[in-house]
mmCIF file with all atom_site columns, C-alpha atoms in Angstrom:
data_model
loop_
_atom_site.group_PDB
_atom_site.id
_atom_site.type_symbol
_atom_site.label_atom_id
_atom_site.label_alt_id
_atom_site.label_comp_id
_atom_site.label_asym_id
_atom_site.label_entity_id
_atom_site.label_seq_id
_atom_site.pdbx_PDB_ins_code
_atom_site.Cartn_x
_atom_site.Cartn_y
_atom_site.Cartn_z
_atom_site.occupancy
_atom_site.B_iso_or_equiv
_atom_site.pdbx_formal_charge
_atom_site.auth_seq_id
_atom_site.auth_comp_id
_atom_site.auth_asym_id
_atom_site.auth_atom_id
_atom_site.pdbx_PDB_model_num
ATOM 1   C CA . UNK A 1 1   ? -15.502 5.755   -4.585  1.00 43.00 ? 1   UNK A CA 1
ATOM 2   C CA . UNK A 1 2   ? -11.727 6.327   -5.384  1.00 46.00 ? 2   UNK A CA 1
ATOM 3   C CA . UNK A 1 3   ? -10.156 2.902   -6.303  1.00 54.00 ? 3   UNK A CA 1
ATOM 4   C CA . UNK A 1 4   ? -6.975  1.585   -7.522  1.00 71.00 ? 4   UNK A CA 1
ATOM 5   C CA . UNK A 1 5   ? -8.255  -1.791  -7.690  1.00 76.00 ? 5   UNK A CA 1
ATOM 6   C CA . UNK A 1 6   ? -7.624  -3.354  -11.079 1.00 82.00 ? 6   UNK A CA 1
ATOM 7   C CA . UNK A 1 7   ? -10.112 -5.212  -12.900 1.00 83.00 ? 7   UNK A CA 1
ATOM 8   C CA . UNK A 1 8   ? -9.432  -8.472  -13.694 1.00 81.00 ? 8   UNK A CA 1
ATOM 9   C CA . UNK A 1 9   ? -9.819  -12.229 -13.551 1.00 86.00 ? 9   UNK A CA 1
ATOM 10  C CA . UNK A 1 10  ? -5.726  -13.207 -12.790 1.00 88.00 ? 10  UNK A CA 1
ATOM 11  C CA . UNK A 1 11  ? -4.873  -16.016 -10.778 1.00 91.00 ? 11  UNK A CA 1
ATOM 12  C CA . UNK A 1 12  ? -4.132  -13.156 -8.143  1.00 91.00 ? 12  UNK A CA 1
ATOM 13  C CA . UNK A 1 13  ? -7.344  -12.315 -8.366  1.00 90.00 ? 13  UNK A CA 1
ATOM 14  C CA . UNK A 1 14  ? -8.845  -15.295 -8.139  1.00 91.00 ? 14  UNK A CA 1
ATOM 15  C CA . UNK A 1 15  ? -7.022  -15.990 -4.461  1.00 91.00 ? 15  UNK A CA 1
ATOM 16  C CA . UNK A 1 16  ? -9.747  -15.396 -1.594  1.00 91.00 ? 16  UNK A CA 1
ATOM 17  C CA . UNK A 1 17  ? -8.532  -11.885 0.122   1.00 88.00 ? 17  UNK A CA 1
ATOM 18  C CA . UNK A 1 18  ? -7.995  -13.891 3.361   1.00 88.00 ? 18  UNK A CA 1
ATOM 19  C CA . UNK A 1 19  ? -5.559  -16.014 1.940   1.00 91.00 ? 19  UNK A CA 1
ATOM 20  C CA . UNK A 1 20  ? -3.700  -13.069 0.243   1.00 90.00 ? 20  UNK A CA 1
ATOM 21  C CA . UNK A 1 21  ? -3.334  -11.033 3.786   1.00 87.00 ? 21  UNK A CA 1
ATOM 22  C CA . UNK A 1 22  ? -2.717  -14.168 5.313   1.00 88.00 ? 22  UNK A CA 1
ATOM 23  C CA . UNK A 1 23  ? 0.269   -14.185 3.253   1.00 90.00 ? 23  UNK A CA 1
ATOM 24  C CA . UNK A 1 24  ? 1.212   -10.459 3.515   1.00 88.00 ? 24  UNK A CA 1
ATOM 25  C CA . UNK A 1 25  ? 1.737   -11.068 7.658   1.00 86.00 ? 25  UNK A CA 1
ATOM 26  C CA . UNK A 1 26  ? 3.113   -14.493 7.909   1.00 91.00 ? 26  UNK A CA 1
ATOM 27  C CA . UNK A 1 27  ? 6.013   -12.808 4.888   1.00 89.00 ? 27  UNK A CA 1
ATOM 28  C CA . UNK A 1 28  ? 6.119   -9.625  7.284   1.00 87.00 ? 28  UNK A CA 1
ATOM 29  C CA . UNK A 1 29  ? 7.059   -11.673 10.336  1.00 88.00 ? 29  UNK A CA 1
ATOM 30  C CA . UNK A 1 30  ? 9.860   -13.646 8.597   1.00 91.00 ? 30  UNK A CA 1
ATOM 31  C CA . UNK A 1 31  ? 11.149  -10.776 6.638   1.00 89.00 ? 31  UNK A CA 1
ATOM 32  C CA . UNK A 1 32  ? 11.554  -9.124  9.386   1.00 87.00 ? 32  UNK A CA 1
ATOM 33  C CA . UNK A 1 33  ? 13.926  -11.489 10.898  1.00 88.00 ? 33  UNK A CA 1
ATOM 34  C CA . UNK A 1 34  ? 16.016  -12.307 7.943   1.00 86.00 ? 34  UNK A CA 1
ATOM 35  C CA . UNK A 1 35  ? 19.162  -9.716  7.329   1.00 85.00 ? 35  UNK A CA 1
ATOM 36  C CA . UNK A 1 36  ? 20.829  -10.847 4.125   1.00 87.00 ? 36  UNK A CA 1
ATOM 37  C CA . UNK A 1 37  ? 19.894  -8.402  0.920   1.00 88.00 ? 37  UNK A CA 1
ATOM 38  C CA . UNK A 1 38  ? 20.205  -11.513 -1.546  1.00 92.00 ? 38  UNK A CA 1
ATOM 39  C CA . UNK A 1 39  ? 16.778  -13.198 -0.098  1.00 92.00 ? 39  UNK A CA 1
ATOM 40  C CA . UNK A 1 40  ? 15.582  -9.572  -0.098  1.00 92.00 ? 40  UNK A CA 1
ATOM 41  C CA . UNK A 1 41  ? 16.667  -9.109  -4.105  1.00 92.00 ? 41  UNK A CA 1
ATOM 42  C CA . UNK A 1 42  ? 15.114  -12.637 -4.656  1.00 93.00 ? 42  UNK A CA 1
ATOM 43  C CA . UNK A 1 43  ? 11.691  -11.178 -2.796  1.00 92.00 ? 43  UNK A CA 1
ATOM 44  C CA . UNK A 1 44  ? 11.508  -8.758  -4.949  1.00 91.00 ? 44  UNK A CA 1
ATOM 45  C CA . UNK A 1 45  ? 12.033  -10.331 -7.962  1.00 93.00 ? 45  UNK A CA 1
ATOM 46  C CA . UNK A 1 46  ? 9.046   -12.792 -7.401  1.00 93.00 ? 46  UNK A CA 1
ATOM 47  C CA . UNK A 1 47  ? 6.737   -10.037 -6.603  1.00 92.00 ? 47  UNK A CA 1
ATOM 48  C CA . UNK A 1 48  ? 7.746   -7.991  -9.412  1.00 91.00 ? 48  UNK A CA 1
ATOM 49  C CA . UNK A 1 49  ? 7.102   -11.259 -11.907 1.00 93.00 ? 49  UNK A CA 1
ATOM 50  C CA . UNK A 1 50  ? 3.494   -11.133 -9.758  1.00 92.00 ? 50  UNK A CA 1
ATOM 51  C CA . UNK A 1 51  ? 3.058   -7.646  -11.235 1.00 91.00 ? 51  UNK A CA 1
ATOM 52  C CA . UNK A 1 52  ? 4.328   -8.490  -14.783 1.00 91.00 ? 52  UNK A CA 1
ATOM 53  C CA . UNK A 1 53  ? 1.478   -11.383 -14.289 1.00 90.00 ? 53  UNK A CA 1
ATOM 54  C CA . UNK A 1 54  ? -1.050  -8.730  -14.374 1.00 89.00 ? 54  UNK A CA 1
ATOM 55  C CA . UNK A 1 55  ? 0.008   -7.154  -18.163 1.00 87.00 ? 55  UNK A CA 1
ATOM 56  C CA . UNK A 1 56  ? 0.710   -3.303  -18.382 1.00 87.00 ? 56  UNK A CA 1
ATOM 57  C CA . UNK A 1 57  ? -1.034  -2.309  -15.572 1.00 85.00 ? 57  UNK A CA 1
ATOM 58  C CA . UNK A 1 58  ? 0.056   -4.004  -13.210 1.00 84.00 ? 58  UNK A CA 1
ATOM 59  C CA . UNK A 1 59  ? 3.707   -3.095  -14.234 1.00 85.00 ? 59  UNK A CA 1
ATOM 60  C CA . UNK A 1 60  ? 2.675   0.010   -14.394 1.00 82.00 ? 60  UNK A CA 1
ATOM 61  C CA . UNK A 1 61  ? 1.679   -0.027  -10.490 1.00 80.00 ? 61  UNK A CA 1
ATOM 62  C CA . UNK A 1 62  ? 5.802   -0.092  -9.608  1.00 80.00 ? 62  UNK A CA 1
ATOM 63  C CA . UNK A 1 63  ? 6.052   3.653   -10.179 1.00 75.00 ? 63  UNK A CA 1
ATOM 64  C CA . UNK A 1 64  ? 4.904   3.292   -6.846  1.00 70.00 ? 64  UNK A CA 1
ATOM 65  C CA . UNK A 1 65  ? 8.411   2.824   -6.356  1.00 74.00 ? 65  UNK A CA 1
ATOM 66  C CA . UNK A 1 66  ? 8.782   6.600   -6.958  1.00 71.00 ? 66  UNK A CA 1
ATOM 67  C CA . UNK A 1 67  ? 6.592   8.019   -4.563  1.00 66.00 ? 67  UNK A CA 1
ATOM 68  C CA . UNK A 1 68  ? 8.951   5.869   -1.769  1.00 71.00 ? 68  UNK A CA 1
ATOM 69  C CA . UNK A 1 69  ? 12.079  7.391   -3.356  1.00 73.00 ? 69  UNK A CA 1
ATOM 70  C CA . UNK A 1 70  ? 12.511  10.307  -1.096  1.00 71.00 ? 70  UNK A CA 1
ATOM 71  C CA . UNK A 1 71  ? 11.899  8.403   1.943   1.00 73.00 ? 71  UNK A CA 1
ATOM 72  C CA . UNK A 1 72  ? 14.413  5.234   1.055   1.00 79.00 ? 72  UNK A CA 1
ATOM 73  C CA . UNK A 1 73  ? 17.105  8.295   0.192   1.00 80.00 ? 73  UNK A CA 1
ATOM 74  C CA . UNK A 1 74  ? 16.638  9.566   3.113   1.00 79.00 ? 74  UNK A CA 1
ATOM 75  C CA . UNK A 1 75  ? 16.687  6.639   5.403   1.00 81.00 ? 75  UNK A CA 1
ATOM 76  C CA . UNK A 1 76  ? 20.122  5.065   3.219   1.00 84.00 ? 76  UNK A CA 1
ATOM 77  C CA . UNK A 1 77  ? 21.880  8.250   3.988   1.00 85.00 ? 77  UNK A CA 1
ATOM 78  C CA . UNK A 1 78  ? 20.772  7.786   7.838   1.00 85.00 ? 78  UNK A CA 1
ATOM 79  C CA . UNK A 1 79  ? 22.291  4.378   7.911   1.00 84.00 ? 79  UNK A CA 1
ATOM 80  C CA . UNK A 1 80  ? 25.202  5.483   5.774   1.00 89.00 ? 80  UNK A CA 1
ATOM 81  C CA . UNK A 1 81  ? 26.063  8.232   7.977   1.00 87.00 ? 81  UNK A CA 1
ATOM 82  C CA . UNK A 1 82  ? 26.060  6.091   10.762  1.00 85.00 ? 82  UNK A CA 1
ATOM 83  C CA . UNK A 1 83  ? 28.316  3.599   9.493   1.00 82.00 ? 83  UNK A CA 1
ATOM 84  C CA . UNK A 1 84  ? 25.309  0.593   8.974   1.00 84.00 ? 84  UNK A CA 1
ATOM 85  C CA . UNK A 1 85  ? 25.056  1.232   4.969   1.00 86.00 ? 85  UNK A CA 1
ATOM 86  C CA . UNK A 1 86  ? 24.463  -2.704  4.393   1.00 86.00 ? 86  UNK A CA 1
ATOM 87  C CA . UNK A 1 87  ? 22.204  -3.053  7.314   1.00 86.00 ? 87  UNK A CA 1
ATOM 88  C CA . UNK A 1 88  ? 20.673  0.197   5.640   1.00 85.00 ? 88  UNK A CA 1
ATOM 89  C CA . UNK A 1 89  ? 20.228  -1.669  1.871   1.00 88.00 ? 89  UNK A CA 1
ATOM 90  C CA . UNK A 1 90  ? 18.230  -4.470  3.837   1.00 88.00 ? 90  UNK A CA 1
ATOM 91  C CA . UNK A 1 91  ? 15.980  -2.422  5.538   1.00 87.00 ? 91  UNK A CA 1
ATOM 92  C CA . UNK A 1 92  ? 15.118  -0.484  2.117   1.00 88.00 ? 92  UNK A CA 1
ATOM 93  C CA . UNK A 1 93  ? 14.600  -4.051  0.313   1.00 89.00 ? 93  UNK A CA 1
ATOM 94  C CA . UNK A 1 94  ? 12.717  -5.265  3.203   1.00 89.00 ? 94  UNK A CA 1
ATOM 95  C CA . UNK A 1 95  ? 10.425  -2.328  2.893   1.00 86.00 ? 95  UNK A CA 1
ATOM 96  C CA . UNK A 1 96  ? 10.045  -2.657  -0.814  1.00 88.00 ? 96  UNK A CA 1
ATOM 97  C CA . UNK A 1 97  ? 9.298   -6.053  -1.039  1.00 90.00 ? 97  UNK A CA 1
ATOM 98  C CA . UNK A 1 98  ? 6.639   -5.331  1.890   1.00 86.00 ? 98  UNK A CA 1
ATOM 99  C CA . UNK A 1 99  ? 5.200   -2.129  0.281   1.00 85.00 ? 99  UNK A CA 1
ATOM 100 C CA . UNK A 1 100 ? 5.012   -3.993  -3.071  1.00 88.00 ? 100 UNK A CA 1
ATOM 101 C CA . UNK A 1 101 ? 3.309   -6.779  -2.107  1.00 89.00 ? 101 UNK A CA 1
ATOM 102 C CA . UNK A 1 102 ? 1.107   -5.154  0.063   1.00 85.00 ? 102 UNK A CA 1
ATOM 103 C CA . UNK A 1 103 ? 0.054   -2.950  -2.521  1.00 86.00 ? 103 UNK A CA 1
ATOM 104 C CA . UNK A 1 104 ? -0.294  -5.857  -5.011  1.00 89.00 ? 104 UNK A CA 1
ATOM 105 C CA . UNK A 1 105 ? -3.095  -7.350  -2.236  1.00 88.00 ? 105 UNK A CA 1
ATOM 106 C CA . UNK A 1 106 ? -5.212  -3.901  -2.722  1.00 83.00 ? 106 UNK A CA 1
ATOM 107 C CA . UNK A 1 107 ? -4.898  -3.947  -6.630  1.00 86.00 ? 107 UNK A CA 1
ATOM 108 C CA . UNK A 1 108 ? -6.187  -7.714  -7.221  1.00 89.00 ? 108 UNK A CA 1
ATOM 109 C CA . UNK A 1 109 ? -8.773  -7.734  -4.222  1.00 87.00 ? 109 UNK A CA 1
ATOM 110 C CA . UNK A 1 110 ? -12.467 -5.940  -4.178  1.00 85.00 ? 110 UNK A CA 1
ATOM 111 C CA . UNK A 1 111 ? -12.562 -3.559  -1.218  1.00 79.00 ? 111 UNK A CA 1
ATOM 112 C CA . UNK A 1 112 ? -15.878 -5.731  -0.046  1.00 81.00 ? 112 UNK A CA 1
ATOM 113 C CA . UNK A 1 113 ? -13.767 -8.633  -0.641  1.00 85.00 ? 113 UNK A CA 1
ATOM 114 C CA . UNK A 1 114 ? -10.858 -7.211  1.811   1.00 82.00 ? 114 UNK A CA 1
ATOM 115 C CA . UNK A 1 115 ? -13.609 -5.882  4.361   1.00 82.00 ? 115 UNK A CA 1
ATOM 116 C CA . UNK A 1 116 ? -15.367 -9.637  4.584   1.00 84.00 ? 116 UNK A CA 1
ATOM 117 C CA . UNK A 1 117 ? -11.811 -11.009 5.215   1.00 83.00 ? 117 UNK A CA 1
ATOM 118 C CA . UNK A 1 118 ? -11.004 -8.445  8.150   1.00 84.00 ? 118 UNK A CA 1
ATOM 119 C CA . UNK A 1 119 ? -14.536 -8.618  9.722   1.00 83.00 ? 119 UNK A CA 1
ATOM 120 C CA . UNK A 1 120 ? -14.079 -11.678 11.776  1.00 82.00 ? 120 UNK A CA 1
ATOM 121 C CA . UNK A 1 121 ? -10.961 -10.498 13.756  1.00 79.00 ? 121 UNK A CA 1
ATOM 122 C CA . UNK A 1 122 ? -13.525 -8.366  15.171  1.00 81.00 ? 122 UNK A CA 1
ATOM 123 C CA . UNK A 1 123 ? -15.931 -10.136 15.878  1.00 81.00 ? 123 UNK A CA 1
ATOM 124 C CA . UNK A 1 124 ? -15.849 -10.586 19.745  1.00 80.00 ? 124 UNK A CA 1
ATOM 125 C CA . UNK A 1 125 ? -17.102 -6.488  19.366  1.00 78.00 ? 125 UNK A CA 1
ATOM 126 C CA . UNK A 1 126 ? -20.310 -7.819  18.747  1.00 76.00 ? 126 UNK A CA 1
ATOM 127 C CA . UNK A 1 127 ? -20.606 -9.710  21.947  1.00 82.00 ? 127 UNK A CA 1
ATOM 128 C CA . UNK A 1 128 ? -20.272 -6.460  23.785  1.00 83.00 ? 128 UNK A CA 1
ATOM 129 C CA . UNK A 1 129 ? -22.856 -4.820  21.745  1.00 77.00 ? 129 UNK A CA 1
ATOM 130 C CA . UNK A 1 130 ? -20.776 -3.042  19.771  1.00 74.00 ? 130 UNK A CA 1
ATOM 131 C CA . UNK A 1 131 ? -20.557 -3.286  15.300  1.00 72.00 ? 131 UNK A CA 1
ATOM 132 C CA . UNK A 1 132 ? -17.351 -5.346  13.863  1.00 73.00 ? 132 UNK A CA 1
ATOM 133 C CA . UNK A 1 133 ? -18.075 -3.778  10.735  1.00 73.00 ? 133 UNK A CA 1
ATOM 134 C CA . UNK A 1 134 ? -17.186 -0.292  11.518  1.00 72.00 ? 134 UNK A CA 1
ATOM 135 C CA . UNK A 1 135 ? -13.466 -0.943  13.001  1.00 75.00 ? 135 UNK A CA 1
ATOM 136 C CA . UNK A 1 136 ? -13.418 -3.650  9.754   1.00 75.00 ? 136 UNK A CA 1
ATOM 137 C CA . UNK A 1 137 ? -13.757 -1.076  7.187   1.00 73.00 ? 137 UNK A CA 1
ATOM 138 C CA . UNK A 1 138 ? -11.663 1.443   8.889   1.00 72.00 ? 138 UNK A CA 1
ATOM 139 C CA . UNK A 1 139 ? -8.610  -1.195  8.647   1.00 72.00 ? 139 UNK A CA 1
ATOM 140 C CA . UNK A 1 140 ? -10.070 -2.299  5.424   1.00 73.00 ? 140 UNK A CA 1
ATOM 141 C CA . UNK A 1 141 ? -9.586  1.258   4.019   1.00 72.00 ? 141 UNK A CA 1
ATOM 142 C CA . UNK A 1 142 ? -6.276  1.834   5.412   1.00 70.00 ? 142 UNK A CA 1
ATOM 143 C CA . UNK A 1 143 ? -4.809  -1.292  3.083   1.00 71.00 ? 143 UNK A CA 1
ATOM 144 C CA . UNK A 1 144 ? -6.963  0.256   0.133   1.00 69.00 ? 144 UNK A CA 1
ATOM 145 C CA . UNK A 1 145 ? -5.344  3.669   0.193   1.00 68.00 ? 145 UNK A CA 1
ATOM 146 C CA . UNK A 1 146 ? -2.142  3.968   2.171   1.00 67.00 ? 146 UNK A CA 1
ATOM 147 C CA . UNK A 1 147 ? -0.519  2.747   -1.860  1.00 66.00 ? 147 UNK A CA 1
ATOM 148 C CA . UNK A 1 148 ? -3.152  5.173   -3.636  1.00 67.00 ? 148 UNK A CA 1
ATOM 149 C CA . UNK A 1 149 ? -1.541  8.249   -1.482  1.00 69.00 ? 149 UNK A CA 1
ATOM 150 C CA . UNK A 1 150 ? 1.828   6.949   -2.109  1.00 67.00 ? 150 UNK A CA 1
ATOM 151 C CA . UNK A 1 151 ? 0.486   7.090   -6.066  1.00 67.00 ? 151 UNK A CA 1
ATOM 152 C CA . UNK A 1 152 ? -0.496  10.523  -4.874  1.00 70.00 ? 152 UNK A CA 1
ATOM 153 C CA . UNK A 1 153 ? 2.780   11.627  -3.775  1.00 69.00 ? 153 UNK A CA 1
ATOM 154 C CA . UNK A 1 154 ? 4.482   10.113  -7.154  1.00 67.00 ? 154 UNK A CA 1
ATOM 155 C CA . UNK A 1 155 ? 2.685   11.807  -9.162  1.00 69.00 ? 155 UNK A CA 1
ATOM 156 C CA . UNK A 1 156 ? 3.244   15.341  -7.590  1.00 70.00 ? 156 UNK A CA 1
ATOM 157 C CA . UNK A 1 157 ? 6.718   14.518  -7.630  1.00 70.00 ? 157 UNK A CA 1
ATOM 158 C CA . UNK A 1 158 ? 6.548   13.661  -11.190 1.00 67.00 ? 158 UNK A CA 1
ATOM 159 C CA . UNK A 1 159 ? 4.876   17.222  -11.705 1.00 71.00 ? 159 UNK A CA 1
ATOM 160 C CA . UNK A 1 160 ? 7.392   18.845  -9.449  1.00 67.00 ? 160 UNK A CA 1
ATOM 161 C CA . UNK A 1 161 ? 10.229  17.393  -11.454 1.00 66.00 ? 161 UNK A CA 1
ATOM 162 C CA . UNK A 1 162 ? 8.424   19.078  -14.942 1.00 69.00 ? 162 UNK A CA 1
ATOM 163 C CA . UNK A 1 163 ? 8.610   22.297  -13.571 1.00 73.00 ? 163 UNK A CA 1
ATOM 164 C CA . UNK A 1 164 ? 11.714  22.401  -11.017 1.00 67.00 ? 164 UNK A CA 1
ATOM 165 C CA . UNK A 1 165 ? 14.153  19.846  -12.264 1.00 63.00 ? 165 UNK A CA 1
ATOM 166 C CA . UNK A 1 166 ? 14.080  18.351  -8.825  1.00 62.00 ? 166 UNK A CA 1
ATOM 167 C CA . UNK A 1 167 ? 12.277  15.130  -7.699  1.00 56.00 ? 167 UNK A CA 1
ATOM 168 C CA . UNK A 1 168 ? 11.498  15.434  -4.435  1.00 57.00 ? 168 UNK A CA 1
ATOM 169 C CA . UNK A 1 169 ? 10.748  18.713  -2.213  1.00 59.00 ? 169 UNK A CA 1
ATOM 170 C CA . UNK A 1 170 ? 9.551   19.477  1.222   1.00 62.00 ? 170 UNK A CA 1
ATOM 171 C CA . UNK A 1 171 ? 7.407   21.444  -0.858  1.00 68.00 ? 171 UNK A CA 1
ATOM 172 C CA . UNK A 1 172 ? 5.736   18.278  -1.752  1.00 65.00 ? 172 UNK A CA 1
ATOM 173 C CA . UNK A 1 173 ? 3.803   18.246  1.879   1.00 69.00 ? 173 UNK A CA 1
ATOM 174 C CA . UNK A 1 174 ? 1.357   20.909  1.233   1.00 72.00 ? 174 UNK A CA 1
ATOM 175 C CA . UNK A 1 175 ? -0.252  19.778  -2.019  1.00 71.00 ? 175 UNK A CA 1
ATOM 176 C CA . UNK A 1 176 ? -0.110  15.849  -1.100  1.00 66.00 ? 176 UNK A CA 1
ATOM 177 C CA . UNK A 1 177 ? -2.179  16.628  2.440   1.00 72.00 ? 177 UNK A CA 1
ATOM 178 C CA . UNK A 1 178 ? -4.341  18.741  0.171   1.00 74.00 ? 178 UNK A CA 1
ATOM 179 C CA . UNK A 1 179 ? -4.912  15.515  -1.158  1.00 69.00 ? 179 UNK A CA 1
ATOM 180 C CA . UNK A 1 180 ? -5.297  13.209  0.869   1.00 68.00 ? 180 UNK A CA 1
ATOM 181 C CA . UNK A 1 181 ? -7.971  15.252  2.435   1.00 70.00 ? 181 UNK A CA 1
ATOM 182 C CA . UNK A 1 182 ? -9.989  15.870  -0.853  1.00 71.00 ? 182 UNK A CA 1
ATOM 183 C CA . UNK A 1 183 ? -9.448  11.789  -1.222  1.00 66.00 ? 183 UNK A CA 1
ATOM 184 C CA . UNK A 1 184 ? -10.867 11.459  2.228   1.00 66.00 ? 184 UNK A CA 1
ATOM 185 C CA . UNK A 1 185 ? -13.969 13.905  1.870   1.00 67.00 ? 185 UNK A CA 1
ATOM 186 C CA . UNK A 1 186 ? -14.564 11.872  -1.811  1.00 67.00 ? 186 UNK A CA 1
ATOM 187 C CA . UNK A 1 187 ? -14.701 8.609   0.598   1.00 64.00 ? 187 UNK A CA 1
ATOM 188 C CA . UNK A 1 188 ? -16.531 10.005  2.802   1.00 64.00 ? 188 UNK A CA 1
ATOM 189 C CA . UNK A 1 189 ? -19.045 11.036  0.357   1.00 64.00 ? 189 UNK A CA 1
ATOM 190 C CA . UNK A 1 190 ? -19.468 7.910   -1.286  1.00 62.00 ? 190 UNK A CA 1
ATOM 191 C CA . UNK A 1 191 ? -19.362 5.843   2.110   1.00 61.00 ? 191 UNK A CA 1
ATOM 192 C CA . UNK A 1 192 ? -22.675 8.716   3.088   1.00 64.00 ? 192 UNK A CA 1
ATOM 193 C CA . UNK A 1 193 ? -24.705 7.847   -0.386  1.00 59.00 ? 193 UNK A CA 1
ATOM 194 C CA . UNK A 1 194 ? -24.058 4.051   0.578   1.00 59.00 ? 194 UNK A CA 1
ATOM 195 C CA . UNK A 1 195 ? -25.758 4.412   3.868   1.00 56.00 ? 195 UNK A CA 1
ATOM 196 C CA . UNK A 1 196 ? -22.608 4.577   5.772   1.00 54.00 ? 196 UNK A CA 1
ATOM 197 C CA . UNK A 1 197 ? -20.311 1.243   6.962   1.00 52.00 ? 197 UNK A CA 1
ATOM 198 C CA . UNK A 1 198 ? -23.408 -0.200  7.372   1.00 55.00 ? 198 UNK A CA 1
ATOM 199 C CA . UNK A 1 199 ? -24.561 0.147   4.174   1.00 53.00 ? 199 UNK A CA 1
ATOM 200 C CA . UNK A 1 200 ? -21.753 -0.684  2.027   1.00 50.00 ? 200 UNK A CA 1
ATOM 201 C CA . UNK A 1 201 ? -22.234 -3.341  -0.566  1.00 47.00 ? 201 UNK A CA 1
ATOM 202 C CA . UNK A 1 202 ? -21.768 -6.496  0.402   1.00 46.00 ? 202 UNK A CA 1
#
């Protein structure tokens, strides 16, 4: 199955994958009502040093920062045009620093690991009849690969840059949902010759 976990025995890894979601929401909801770009800057500095932690691959995971490059543009000029260009920089730094460490979650965590940690919120399914494992993976596989298709989209732009001299494109679309439907079927695939959600390995 397509992964972008990175092997590993780091302290990051070593923190259960409840405790590192845990984390990931409870920062979400206060981020989200703090405005000033300084804590934002000093976020982001303590997850970057979390992905210098890691050695060269894990620094190597902020060229995720690329793939998001387009989108932040785009959303800066929005706020610029409409005269909020510092309330503009805060959203972009809160997204980073939530992207980032988000993303930092799915590379030091075992996709088994991240689906035992999500089972129990749905747990009351199984009083109805109904599996808590299925909806578990689905979220479970959402957190894996929403930062592998961002990877995606880097590294088309990278390729698009090579030939065009031009990062980003609308152009992009095609090819990247070309993707992320052959990264789907390959999931698929590999869920099928597991036995399904059910039959993942535990």
């Amino acid at each position: 199955m397509i992964s972008i976990y990175l092997q590993g025995n780091s302290w990051l890894h070593r923190i259960p994958a409840g405790l590192k979601l845990l984390a990931v929401a409870i920062a979400s909801l206060i981020l989200f009502q703090v405005k000033s770009p300084w804590v934002f800057l000093a976020c982001l500095a303590v997850v970057a040093v979390c992905y210098a932690s890691l050695g060269r691959q894990g620094v190597a995971q902020l060229k995720l920062l690329r793939g998001l490059s387009y989108f932040l543009g785009i959303l800066l000029l929005f706020h610029w045009v409409s005269g909020t260009f510092l309330e503009g920089v805060s959203v972009i730094l809160r997204l980073l620093v939530l992207v980032l460490a988000a993303n930092l979650v799915s590379v030091t965590t075992r996709l088994d690991d991240m689906l035992d940690a999500v089972k129990p919120l749905f747990m009351p399914l199984e009083w109805i009849g109904l599996s808590a494992r299925k909806p578990a993976l689905g979220v479970a596989l959402v957190l894996r690969f929403a930062p592998y298709m961002m990877q995606i989209f880097s590294r088309l732009s990278e390729a698009y840059q090579a030939r065009a001299g031009s990062t980003n494109s609308w152009k992009l679309l095609p090819p990247l949902a070309i993707q992320c439907l052959r990264m789907s079927d390959n999931v698929a695939d590999a869920l099928r010759a597991r036995g399904g959600s059910e039959g993942l390995p535990r």
